[in-house]
Tab-separated table of C-alpha atoms in Angstrom:
chain	number	residue	atom	x	y	z
A	1	GLY	CA	86.871	89.949	23.221
A	2	ALA	CA	89.796	88.402	21.449
A	3	GLY	CA	88.390	84.907	21.066
A	4	VAL	CA	85.423	83.179	19.489
A	5	SER	CA	82.323	83.856	21.526
A	6	GLN	CA	79.286	81.574	21.599
A	7	SER	CA	75.905	82.027	23.203
A	8	PRO	CA	74.075	80.707	25.031
A	9	SER	CA	76.581	78.545	26.859
A	10	ASN	CA	73.759	76.266	27.977
A	11	LYS	CA	70.307	75.775	26.546
A	12	VAL	CA	67.614	73.429	27.740
A	13	THR	CA	64.585	73.101	25.529
A	14	GLU	CA	61.613	70.877	25.020
A	15	LYS	CA	61.306	68.490	22.130
A	16	GLY	CA	59.693	70.184	19.161
A	17	LYS	CA	60.865	73.706	19.980
A	18	ASP	CA	63.180	75.742	17.751
A	19	VAL	CA	66.544	76.947	19.028
A	20	GLU	CA	69.086	79.457	17.813
A	21	LEU	CA	72.756	79.331	18.681
A	22	ARG	CA	75.002	82.296	18.066
A	23	CYS	CA	78.687	82.571	17.205
A	24	ASP	CA	80.810	85.710	17.151
A	25	PRO	CA	84.053	84.845	15.382
A	26	ILE	CA	87.383	86.536	15.851
A	27	SER	CA	87.313	89.908	14.133
A	28	GLY	CA	88.622	89.729	10.607
A	29	HIS	CA	88.417	85.953	10.320
A	30	THR	CA	87.005	85.033	6.949
A	31	ALA	CA	86.095	81.424	7.602
A	32	LEU	CA	83.658	80.042	10.145
A	33	TYR	CA	82.748	76.473	11.077
A	34	TRP	CA	80.032	74.789	13.075
A	35	TYR	CA	80.606	71.361	14.597
A	36	ARG	CA	78.671	69.348	17.114
A	37	GLN	CA	79.860	66.835	19.647
A	38	SER	CA	77.525	64.395	21.309
A	39	LEU	CA	78.490	62.963	24.685
A	40	GLY	CA	81.552	60.739	24.343
A	41	GLN	CA	81.693	61.172	20.598
A	42	GLY	CA	84.010	62.920	18.174
A	43	LEU	CA	83.503	66.230	16.394
A	44	GLU	CA	80.874	66.096	13.684
A	45	PHE	CA	81.277	68.703	10.959
A	46	LEU	CA	78.082	70.626	10.209
A	47	ILE	CA	78.768	73.637	7.983
A	48	TYR	CA	81.642	75.793	6.738
A	49	PHE	CA	81.494	79.424	5.610
A	50	GLN	CA	84.431	80.789	3.634
A	51	GLY	CA	84.333	84.439	2.712
A	52	ASN	CA	81.720	85.190	0.076
A	53	SER	CA	81.702	81.663	-1.307
A	54	ALA	CA	78.678	79.435	-1.035
A	55	PRO	CA	78.823	77.611	2.313
A	56	ASP	CA	79.691	73.929	2.499
A	57	LYS	CA	76.522	72.499	4.050
A	58	SER	CA	77.425	68.880	3.476
A	59	GLY	CA	77.505	68.061	7.183
A	60	LEU	CA	74.059	69.285	8.153
A	61	PRO	CA	72.221	66.150	9.356
A	62	SER	CA	68.730	67.126	8.228
A	63	ASP	CA	66.690	69.986	6.831
A	64	ARG	CA	65.804	70.961	10.400
A	65	PHE	CA	69.290	72.417	10.636
A	66	SER	CA	70.267	75.681	8.978
A	67	ALA	CA	72.888	78.349	9.483
A	68	GLU	CA	73.561	81.789	8.223
A	69	ARG	CA	76.378	84.226	8.482
A	70	THR	CA	75.399	87.860	8.301
A	71	GLY	CA	77.797	90.450	6.972
A	72	GLY	CA	80.621	87.965	6.956
A	73	SER	CA	80.794	88.016	10.733
A	74	VAL	CA	78.231	86.713	13.224
A	75	SER	CA	76.706	83.319	12.520
A	76	THR	CA	73.505	81.748	13.773
A	77	LEU	CA	72.803	78.027	13.771
A	78	THR	CA	69.088	77.254	13.873
A	79	ILE	CA	67.606	73.901	14.764
A	80	GLN	CA	63.899	73.568	14.103
A	81	ARG	CA	61.588	71.113	15.824
A	82	THR	CA	64.351	69.860	18.092
A	83	GLN	CA	64.654	66.161	18.856
A	84	GLN	CA	66.358	64.461	21.774
A	85	GLU	CA	69.150	63.247	19.504
A	86	ASP	CA	70.036	66.897	18.832
A	87	SER	CA	71.368	67.124	22.387
A	88	ALA	CA	75.064	67.891	22.076
A	89	VAL	CA	77.690	70.579	22.452
A	90	TYR	CA	77.680	72.821	19.396
A	91	LEU	CA	81.103	74.264	18.692
A	92	CYS	CA	81.931	77.217	16.503
A	93	ALA	CA	85.403	77.924	15.125
A	94	SER	CA	86.868	80.647	12.977
A	95	THR	CA	90.042	81.072	11.040
A	96	GLY	CA	91.725	83.699	8.911
A	97	GLY	CA	95.008	84.593	7.372
A	98	PRO	CA	97.331	82.340	5.405
A	99	ASN	CA	97.065	79.308	7.705
A	100	THR	CA	93.447	78.486	7.058
A	101	GLY	CA	93.641	75.209	8.936
A	102	GLU	CA	94.422	76.802	12.283
A	103	LEU	CA	90.984	76.968	13.793
A	104	PHE	CA	90.149	78.906	16.925
A	105	PHE	CA	87.279	77.336	18.811
A	106	GLY	CA	84.686	78.861	21.083
A	107	GLU	CA	83.647	77.296	24.367
A	108	GLY	CA	80.589	75.763	22.796
A	109	SER	CA	76.852	75.836	23.415
A	110	ARG	CA	75.526	72.835	25.288
A	111	LEU	CA	72.043	71.955	24.050
A	112	THR	CA	69.808	69.620	26.006
A	113	VAL	CA	66.516	68.578	24.465
A	114	LEU	CA	64.098	67.082	26.956
B	1	ASP	CA	90.497	65.356	1.857
B	2	ALA	CA	92.608	62.255	2.337
B	3	LYS	CA	91.553	59.759	4.981
B	4	THR	CA	93.823	59.451	8.010
B	5	THR	CA	94.272	56.420	10.244
B	6	GLN	CA	95.354	56.655	13.867
B	7	PRO	CA	95.564	54.139	16.704
B	8	THR	CA	92.568	54.286	18.983
B	9	SER	CA	94.609	54.735	22.138
B	10	MET	CA	98.140	55.050	23.463
B	11	ASP	CA	99.777	55.244	26.860
B	12	CYS	CA	102.818	57.255	27.862
B	13	ALA	CA	104.728	57.697	31.101
B	14	GLU	CA	105.047	61.216	32.402
B	15	GLY	CA	108.323	62.813	31.351
B	16	ARG	CA	108.803	60.493	28.420
B	17	ALA	CA	108.318	61.390	24.775
B	18	ALA	CA	104.918	60.624	23.309
B	19	ASN	CA	105.065	59.618	19.647
B	20	LEU	CA	101.666	59.612	17.988
B	21	PRO	CA	101.528	58.060	14.509
B	22	CYS	CA	99.196	58.918	11.670
B	23	ASN	CA	98.791	57.217	8.334
B	24	HIS	CA	97.636	59.278	5.348
B	25	SER	CA	98.689	57.147	2.409
B	26	THR	CA	96.308	58.805	-0.058
B	27	ILE	CA	97.333	62.368	0.739
B	28	SER	CA	97.568	64.651	-2.275
B	29	GLY	CA	100.341	67.108	-2.971
B	30	ASN	CA	98.406	70.166	-1.856
B	31	GLU	CA	97.067	68.746	1.392
B	32	TYR	CA	98.583	69.809	4.666
B	33	VAL	CA	98.819	67.601	7.731
B	34	TYR	CA	97.221	69.196	10.788
B	35	TRP	CA	97.272	68.052	14.387
B	36	TYR	CA	94.767	69.100	17.011
B	37	ARG	CA	94.048	67.889	20.492
B	38	GLN	CA	90.993	67.986	22.700
B	39	ILE	CA	91.360	67.871	26.426
B	40	HIS	CA	88.310	66.566	28.239
B	41	SER	CA	85.405	69.037	28.304
B	42	GLN	CA	87.309	71.643	26.304
B	43	GLY	CA	87.211	72.716	22.674
B	44	PRO	CA	89.845	71.415	20.270
B	45	GLN	CA	93.218	73.126	20.256
B	46	TYR	CA	95.467	73.545	17.239
B	47	ILE	CA	98.933	72.054	17.764
B	48	ILE	CA	100.952	72.137	14.573
B	49	HIS	CA	100.788	71.594	10.837
B	50	GLY	CA	103.108	70.851	7.946
B	51	LEU	CA	103.279	70.100	4.244
B	52	LYS	CA	106.583	68.389	3.501
B	53	ASN	CA	109.175	69.532	5.981
B	54	ASN	CA	109.375	68.625	9.620
B	55	GLU	CA	108.035	71.312	11.890
B	56	THR	CA	108.597	72.240	15.513
B	57	ASN	CA	106.929	74.712	17.810
B	58	GLU	CA	106.628	75.246	21.535
B	59	MET	CA	104.090	72.456	21.854
B	60	ALA	CA	105.342	69.653	19.662
B	61	SER	CA	107.306	68.420	16.679
B	62	LEU	CA	105.829	67.048	13.483
B	63	ILE	CA	107.798	64.523	11.482
B	64	ILE	CA	106.485	63.834	7.964
B	65	THR	CA	107.936	60.968	5.959
B	66	GLU	CA	109.560	61.784	2.651
B	67	ASP	CA	106.732	60.150	0.695
B	68	ARG	CA	104.236	62.044	2.898
B	69	LYS	CA	102.216	58.907	3.489
B	70	SER	CA	102.583	59.089	7.237
B	71	SER	CA	103.549	61.438	10.013
B	72	THR	CA	104.344	61.406	13.719
B	73	LEU	CA	103.485	63.987	16.316
B	74	ILE	CA	106.059	64.127	19.085
B	75	LEU	CA	105.438	65.555	22.512
B	76	PRO	CA	109.005	65.549	23.830
B	77	HIS	CA	108.284	65.454	27.565
B	78	ALA	CA	104.709	64.405	28.166
B	79	THR	CA	102.923	65.672	31.260
B	80	LEU	CA	99.649	64.653	32.835
B	81	ARG	CA	98.065	67.708	31.210
B	82	ASP	CA	98.838	66.246	27.792
B	83	THR	CA	96.215	63.548	28.341
B	84	ALA	CA	93.766	64.220	25.521
B	85	VAL	CA	92.383	63.010	22.217
B	86	TYR	CA	94.801	63.836	19.401
B	87	TYR	CA	93.472	64.327	15.887
B	88	CYS	CA	95.478	64.078	12.674
B	89	ILE	CA	93.811	65.695	9.653
B	90	ALA	CA	94.833	65.978	6.015
B	91	ASN	CA	93.358	69.154	4.588
B	92	GLN	CA	93.497	71.193	1.418
B	93	ALA	CA	93.416	74.946	1.947
B	94	GLY	CA	89.967	76.420	1.500
B	95	THR	CA	88.108	73.204	2.237
B	96	ALA	CA	86.368	72.112	5.406
B	97	LEU	CA	88.459	70.574	8.180
B	98	ILE	CA	87.012	67.169	9.036
B	99	PHE	CA	87.930	65.510	12.337
B	100	GLY	CA	88.171	61.732	12.633
B	101	LYS	CA	88.142	59.647	15.794
B	102	GLY	CA	91.691	60.498	16.854
B	103	THR	CA	94.010	58.832	19.345
B	104	THR	CA	93.290	58.935	23.056
B	105	LEU	CA	96.623	59.556	24.751
B	106	SER	CA	96.799	58.713	28.434
B	107	VAL	CA	99.791	60.070	30.315
B	108	SER	CA	100.375	58.511	33.703
B	109	SER	CA	102.781	59.179	36.540
């Protein structure tokens, strides 16, 4: 497809389980972001991948959160030992070209931790 | 990135211009001003960006003061579908885009 694709769109898990969220960015986009948005809250930056540079992980809330980007394309966000406060919509965005601030967002993955 | 300050909320009558202010008094010379909006239950949507000059596209106009310490996003003829949270961000190319709390714009008929 032409846009940013995220899967799953919805995930319900039990506290303590690990989850993986996937993002397929727009083809050719060199930069990829993960954000999360809890109910009624703003966008919280998690991690930023830019080309071959070391990712900016400054937004990851704890060491239970990690992300990787394989081959400069697909990215996976992993949350280990999920907690109820991890419940949120996880949004992925990608960007490329000269206007690096024009982000294209996916529809998000809604995570519910019971 | 420079901190931006926006009003928490604003109201606008349908058909009128919506003027959304943003203060970025500590912006540096290589930081762009970006505007995004997020309509309820959707992902954020890029609107417009600028460095020094005023910019206009099919969605909005961006007016940046000469000293670059503030800017205004103008929606010339607001519609009910423009009801959203509007985010103003100062960003240097190649660095992470950080969203603040934004302005909740309510357009009413």
